[in-house]
PDB file of C-alpha atoms in Angstrom:
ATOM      1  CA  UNK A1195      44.718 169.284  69.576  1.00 35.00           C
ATOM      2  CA  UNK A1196      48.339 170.381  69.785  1.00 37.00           C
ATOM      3  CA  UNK A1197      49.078 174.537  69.458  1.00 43.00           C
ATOM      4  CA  UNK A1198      52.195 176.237  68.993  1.00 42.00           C
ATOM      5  CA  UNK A1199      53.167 178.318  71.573  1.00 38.00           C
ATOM      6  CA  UNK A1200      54.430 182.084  70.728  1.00 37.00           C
ATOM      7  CA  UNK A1201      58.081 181.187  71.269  1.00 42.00           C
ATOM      8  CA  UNK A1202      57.604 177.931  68.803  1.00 45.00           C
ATOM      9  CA  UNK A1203      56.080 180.221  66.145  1.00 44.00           C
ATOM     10  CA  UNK A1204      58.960 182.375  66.080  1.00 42.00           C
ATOM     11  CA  UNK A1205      61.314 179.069  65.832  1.00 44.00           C
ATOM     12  CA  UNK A1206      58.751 177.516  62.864  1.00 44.00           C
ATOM     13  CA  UNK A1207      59.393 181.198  60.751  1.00 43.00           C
ATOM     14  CA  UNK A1208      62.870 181.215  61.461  1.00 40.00           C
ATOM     15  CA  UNK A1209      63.125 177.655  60.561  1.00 46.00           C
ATOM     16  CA  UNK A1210      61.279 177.859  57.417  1.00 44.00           C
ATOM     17  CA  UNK A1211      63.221 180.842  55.981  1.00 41.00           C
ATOM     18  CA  UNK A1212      66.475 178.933  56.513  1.00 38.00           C
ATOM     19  CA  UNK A1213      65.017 176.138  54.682  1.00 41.00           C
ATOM     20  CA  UNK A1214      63.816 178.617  51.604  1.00 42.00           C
ATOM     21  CA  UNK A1215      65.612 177.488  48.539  1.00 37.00           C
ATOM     22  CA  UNK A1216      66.335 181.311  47.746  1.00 39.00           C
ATOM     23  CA  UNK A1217      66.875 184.184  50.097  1.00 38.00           C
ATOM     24  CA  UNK A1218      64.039 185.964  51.345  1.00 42.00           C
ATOM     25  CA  UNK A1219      62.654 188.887  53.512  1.00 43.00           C
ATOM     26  CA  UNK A1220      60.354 188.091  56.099  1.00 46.00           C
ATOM     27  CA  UNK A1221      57.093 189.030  54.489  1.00 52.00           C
ATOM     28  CA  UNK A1222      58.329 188.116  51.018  1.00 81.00           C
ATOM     29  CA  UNK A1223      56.555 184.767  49.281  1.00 91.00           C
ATOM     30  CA  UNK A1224      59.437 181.859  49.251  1.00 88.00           C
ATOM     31  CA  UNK A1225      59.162 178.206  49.064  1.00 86.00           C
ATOM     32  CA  UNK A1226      58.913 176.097  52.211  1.00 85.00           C
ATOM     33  CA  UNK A1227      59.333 172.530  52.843  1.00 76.00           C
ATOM     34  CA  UNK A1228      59.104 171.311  56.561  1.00 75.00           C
ATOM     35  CA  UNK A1229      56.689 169.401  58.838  1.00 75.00           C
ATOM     36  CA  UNK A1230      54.998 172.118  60.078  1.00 81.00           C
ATOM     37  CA  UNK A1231      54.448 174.099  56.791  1.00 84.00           C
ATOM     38  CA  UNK A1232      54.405 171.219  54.420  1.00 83.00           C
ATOM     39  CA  UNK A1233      55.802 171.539  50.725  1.00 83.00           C
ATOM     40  CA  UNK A1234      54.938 174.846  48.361  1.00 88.00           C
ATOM     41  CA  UNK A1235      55.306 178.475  49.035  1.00 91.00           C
ATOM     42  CA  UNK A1236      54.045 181.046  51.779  1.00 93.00           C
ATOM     43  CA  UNK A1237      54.565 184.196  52.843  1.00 92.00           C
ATOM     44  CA  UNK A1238      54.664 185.018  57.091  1.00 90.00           C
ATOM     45  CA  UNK A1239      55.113 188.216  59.042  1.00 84.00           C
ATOM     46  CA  UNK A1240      55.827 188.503  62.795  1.00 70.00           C
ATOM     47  CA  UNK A1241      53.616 189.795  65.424  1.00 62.00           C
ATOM     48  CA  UNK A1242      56.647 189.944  68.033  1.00 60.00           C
ATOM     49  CA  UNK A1243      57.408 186.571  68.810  1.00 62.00           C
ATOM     50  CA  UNK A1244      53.903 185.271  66.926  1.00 73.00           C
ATOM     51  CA  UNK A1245      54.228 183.682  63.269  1.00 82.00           C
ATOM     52  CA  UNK A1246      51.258 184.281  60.676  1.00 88.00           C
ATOM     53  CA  UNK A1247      51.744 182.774  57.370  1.00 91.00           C
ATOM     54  CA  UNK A1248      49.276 182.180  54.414  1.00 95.00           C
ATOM     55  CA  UNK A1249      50.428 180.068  51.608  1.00 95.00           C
ATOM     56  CA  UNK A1250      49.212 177.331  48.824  1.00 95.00           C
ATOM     57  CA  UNK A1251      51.226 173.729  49.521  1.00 92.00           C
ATOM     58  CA  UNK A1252      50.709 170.198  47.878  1.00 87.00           C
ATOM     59  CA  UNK A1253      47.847 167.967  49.110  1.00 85.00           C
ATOM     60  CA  UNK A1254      47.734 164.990  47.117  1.00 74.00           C
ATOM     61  CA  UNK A1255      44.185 163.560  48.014  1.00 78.00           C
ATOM     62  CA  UNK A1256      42.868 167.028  46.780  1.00 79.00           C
ATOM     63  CA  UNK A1257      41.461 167.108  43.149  1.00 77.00           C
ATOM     64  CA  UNK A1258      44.188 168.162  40.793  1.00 76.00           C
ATOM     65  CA  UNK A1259      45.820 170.682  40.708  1.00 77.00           C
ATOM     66  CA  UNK A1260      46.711 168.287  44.551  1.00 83.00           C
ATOM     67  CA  UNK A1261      46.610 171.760  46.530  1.00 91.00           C
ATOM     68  CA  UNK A1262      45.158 173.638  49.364  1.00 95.00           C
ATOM     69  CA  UNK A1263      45.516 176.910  50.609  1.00 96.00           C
ATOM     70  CA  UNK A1264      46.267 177.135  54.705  1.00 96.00           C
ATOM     71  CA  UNK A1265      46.589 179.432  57.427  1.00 95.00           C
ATOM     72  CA  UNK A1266      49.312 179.411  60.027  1.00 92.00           C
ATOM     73  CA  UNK A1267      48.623 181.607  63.112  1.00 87.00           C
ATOM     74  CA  UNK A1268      50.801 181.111  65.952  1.00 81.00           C
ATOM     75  CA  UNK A1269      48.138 182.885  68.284  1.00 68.00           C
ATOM     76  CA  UNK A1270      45.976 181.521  71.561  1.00 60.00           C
ATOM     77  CA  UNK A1271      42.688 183.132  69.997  1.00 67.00           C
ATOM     78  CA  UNK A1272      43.291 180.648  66.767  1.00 75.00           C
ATOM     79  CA  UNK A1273      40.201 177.972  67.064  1.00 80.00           C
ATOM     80  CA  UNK A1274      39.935 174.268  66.746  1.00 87.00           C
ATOM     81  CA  UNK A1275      36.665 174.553  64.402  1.00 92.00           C
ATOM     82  CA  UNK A1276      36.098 176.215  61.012  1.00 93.00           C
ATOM     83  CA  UNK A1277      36.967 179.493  60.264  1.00 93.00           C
ATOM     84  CA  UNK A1278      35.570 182.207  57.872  1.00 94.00           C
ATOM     85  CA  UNK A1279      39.215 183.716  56.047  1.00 95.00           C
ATOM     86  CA  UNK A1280      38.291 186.628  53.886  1.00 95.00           C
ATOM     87  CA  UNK A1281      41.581 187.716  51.748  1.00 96.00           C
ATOM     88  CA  UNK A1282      41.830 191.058  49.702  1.00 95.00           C
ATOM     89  CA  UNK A1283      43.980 192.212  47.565  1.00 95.00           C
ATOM     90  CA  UNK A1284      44.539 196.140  47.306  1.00 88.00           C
ATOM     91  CA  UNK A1285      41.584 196.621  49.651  1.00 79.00           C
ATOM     92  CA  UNK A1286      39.041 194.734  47.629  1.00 83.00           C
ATOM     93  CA  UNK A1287      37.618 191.090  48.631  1.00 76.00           C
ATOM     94  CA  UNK A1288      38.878 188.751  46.466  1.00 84.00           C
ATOM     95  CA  UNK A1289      38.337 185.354  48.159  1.00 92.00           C
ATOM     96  CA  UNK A1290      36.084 184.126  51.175  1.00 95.00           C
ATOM     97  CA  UNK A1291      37.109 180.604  52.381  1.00 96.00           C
ATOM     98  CA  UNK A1292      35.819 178.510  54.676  1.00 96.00           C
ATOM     99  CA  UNK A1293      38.607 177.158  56.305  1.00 96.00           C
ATOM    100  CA  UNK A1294      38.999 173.618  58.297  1.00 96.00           C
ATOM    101  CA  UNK A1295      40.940 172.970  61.267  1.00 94.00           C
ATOM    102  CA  UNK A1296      44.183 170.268  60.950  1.00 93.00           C
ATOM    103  CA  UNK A1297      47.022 169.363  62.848  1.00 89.00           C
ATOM    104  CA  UNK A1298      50.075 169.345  61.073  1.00 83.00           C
ATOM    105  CA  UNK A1299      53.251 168.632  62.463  1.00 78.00           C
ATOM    106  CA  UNK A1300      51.566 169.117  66.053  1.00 82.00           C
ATOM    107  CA  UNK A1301      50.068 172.623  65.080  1.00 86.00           C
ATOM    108  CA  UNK A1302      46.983 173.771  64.680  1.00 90.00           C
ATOM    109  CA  UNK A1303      46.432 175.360  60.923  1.00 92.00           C
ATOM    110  CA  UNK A1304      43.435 175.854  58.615  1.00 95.00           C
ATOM    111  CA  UNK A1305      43.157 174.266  55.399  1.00 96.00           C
ATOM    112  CA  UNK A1306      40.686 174.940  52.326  1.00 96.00           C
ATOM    113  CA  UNK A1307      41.195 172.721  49.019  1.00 95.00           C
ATOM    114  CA  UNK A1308      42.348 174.771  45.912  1.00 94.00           C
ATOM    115  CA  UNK A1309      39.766 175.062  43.377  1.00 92.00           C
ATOM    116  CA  UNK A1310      42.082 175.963  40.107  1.00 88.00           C
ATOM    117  CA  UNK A1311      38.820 177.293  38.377  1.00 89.00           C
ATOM    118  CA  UNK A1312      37.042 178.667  41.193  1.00 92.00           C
ATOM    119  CA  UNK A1313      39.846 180.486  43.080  1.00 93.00           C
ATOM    120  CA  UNK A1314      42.063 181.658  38.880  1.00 91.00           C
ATOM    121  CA  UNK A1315      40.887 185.212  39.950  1.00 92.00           C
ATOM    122  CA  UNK A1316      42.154 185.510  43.210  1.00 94.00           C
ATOM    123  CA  UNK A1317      45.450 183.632  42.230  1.00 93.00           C
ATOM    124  CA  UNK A1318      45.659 186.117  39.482  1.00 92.00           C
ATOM    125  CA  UNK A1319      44.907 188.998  41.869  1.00 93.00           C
ATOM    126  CA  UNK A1320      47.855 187.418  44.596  1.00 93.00           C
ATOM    127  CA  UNK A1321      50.419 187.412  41.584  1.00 92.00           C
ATOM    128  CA  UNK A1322      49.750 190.966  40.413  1.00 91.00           C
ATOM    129  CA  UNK A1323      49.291 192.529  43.538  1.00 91.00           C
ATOM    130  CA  UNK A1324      51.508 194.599  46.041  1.00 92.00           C
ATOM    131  CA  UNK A1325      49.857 193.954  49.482  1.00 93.00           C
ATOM    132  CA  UNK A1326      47.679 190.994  50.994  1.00 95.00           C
ATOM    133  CA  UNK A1327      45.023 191.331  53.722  1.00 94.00           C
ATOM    134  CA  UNK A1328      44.010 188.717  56.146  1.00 94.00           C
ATOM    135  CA  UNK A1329      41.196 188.649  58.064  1.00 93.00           C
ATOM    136  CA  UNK A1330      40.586 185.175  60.084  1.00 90.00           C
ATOM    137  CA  UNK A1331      37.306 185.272  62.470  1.00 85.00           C
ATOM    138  CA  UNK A1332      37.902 187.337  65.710  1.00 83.00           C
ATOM    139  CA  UNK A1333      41.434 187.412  65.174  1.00 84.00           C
ATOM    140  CA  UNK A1334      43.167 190.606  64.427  1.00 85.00           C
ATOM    141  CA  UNK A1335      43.804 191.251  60.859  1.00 89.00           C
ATOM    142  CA  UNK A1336      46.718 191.127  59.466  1.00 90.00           C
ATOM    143  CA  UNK A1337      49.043 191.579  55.862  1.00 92.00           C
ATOM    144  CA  UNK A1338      51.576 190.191  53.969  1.00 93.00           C
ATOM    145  CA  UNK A1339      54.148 191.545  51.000  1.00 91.00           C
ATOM    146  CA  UNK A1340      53.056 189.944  47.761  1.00 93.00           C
ATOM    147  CA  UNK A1341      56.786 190.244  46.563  1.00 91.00           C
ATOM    148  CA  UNK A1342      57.855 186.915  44.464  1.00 90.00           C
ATOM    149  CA  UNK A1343      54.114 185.695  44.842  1.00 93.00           C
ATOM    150  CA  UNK A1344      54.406 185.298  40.838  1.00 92.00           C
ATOM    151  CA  UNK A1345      56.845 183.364  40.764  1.00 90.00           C
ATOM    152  CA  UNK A1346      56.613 181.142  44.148  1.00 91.00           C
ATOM    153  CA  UNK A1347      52.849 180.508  43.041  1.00 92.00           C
ATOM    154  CA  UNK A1348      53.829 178.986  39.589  1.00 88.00           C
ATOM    155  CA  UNK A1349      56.438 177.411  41.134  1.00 84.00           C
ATOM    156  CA  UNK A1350      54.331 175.387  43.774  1.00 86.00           C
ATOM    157  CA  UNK A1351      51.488 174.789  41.261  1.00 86.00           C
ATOM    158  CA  UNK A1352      54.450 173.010  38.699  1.00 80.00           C
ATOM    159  CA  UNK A1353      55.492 170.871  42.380  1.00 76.00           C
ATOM    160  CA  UNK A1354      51.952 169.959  43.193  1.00 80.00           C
ATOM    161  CA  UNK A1355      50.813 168.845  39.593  1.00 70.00           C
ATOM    162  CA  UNK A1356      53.600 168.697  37.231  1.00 57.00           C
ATOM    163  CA  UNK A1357      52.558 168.097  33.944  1.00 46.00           C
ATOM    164  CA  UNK A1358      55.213 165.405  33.383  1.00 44.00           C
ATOM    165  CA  UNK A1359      58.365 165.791  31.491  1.00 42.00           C
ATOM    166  CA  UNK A1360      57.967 167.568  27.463  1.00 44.00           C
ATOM    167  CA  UNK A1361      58.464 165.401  24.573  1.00 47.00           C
ATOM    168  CA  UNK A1362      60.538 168.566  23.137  1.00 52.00           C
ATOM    169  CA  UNK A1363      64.072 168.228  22.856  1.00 54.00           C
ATOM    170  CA  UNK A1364      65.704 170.008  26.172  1.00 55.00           C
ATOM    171  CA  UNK A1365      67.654 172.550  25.998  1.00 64.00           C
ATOM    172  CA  UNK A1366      71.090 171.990  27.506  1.00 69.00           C
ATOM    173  CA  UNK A1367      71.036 174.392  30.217  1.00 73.00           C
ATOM    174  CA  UNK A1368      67.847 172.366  31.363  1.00 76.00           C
ATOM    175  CA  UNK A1369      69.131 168.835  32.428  1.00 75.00           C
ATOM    176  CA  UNK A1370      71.936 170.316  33.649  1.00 81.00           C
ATOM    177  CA  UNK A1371      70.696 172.492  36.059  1.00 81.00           C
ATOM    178  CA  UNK A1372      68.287 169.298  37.063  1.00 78.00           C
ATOM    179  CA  UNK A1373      71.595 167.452  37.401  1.00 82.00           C
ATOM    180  CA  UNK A1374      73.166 170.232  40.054  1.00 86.00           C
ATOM    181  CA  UNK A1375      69.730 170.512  42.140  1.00 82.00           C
ATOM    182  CA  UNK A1376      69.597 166.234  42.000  1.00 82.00           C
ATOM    183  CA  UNK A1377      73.640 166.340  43.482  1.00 86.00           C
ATOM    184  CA  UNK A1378      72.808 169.082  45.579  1.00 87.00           C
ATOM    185  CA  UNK A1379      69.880 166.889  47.034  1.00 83.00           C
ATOM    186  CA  UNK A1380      71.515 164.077  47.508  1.00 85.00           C
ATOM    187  CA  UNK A1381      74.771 165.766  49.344  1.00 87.00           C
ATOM    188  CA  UNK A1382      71.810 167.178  52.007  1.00 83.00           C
ATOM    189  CA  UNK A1383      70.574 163.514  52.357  1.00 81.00           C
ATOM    190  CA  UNK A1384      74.002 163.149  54.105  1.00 86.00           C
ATOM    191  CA  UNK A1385      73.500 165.835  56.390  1.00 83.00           C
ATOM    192  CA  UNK A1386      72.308 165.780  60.001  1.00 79.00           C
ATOM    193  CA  UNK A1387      68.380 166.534  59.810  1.00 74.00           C
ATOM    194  CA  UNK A1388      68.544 167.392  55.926  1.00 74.00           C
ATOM    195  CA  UNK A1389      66.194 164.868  54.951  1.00 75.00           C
ATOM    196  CA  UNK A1390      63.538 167.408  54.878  1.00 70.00           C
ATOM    197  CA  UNK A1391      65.240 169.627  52.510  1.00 74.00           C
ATOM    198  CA  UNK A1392      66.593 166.976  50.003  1.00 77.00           C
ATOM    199  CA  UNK A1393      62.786 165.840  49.400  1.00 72.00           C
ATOM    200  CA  UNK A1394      62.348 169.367  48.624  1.00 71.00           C
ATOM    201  CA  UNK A1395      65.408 169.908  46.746  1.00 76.00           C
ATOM    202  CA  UNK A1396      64.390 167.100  44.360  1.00 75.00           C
ATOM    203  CA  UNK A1397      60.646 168.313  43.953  1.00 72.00           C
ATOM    204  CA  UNK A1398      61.621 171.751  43.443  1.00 73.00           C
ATOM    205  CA  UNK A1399      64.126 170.503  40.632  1.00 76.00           C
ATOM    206  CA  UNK A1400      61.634 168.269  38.954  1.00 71.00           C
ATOM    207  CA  UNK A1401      59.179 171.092  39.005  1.00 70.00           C
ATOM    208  CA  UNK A1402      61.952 173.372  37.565  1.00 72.00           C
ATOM    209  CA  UNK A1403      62.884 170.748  34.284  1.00 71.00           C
ATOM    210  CA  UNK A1404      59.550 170.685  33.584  1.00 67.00           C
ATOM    211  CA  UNK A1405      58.750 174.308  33.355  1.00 68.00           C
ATOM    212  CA  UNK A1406      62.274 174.820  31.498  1.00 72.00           C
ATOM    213  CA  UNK A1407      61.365 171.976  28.888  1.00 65.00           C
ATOM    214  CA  UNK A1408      58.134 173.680  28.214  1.00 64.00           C
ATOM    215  CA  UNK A1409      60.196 177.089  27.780  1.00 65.00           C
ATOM    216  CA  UNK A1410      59.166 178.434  30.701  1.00 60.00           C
ATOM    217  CA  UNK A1411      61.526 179.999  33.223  1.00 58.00           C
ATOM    218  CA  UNK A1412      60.431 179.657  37.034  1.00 52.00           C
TER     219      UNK A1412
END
């Protein structure tokens, strides 16, 4: 099964914070949308060259919400078999996950299916907490910044399983900040190798209408 090496992990973070449809710090939660990450939010830190990233992104097979959880190590220790995750938030244990091996975009990654009612404490815990804790088999742990977790979390949830569009009547300011992110997506289809971020670009501003019909502001 294909593995990233050290220097392609440092090339996959850089690439995905480029790609984030708002600035972020490395460590920070922000929205990704690549072949290697797939399409929702994650946050990564940087062993020198070696990316680690945990994150929640669309899988559309999955029961609804259509999302699973994964875990990006670019590390030689990282195993092609399942792998016990436990997660804490503030020192406590909030999750355990057994996590499955996939290749995506010719890395190796580990994948567990989000279970909205089984996992609503831990996603409350990620969204109200300051500091994440990873700990993935024999691999060292490590921790990621919850900053923007709040928002990046609702955000991805609206991308995975919008609700469909409100029979309210839309405010102005809604359709017309769908209308900039829909031109915006379609000037990046017309870009060298922006494919990638026009499909996300147009998710991320469906997502966005129908939060901001419902009233809600991502």
């Amino acid at each position: 099964m294909a593995r990233a090496t050290s220097n392609g992990g440092s090339l996959v973070l850089l690439a995905v914070l480029i790609w984030s449809t708002t600035p972020a710090l490395a460590g920070d939660w922000f929205a990704v949308s690549d072949d290697v990450l797939g399409w929702g939010t994650a946050a990564c830190s940087a062993d020198g060259d070696a990316a680690r990233c945990f994150g929640l992104r669309c899988k559309a097979d999955n029961p609804p919400p259509g999302a699973e959880w994964f875990l990006f190590v670019d590390d030689a220790g990282l195993v092609d078999a399942p792998l016990q995750v436990n997660l804490s938030v503030e020192g406590r244990i909030d999750a355990t996950f057994s996590m499955s091996p996939v290749t995506l975009g010719g890395y190796l990654q580990h994948v567990t299916p989000l279970d909205l009612p089984g996992h609503s404490d831990f996603l409350d815990a990620l969204q109200a907490g300051q500091r994440l804790r990873v700990t993935a088999g024999d691999l060292p742990a490590f921790s990621l910044a919850l900053a923007g977790s709040r928002a990046e979390l609702t955000r991805a949830l609206a991308v995975c399983a919008p609700s469909g569009r409100s029979d309210r009547p839309a405010a102005p300011s809604c359709d017309a900040e769908y209308r900039a992110r829909v031109r915006e997506a379609e000037r990046l289809d017309t870009v060298p190798n922006g494919r990638l971020a026009a499909e996300g670009m147009r998710l991320d501003a469906e997502a966005r209408l129908n939060l901001c019909r419902a009233g809600v502001r991502p």
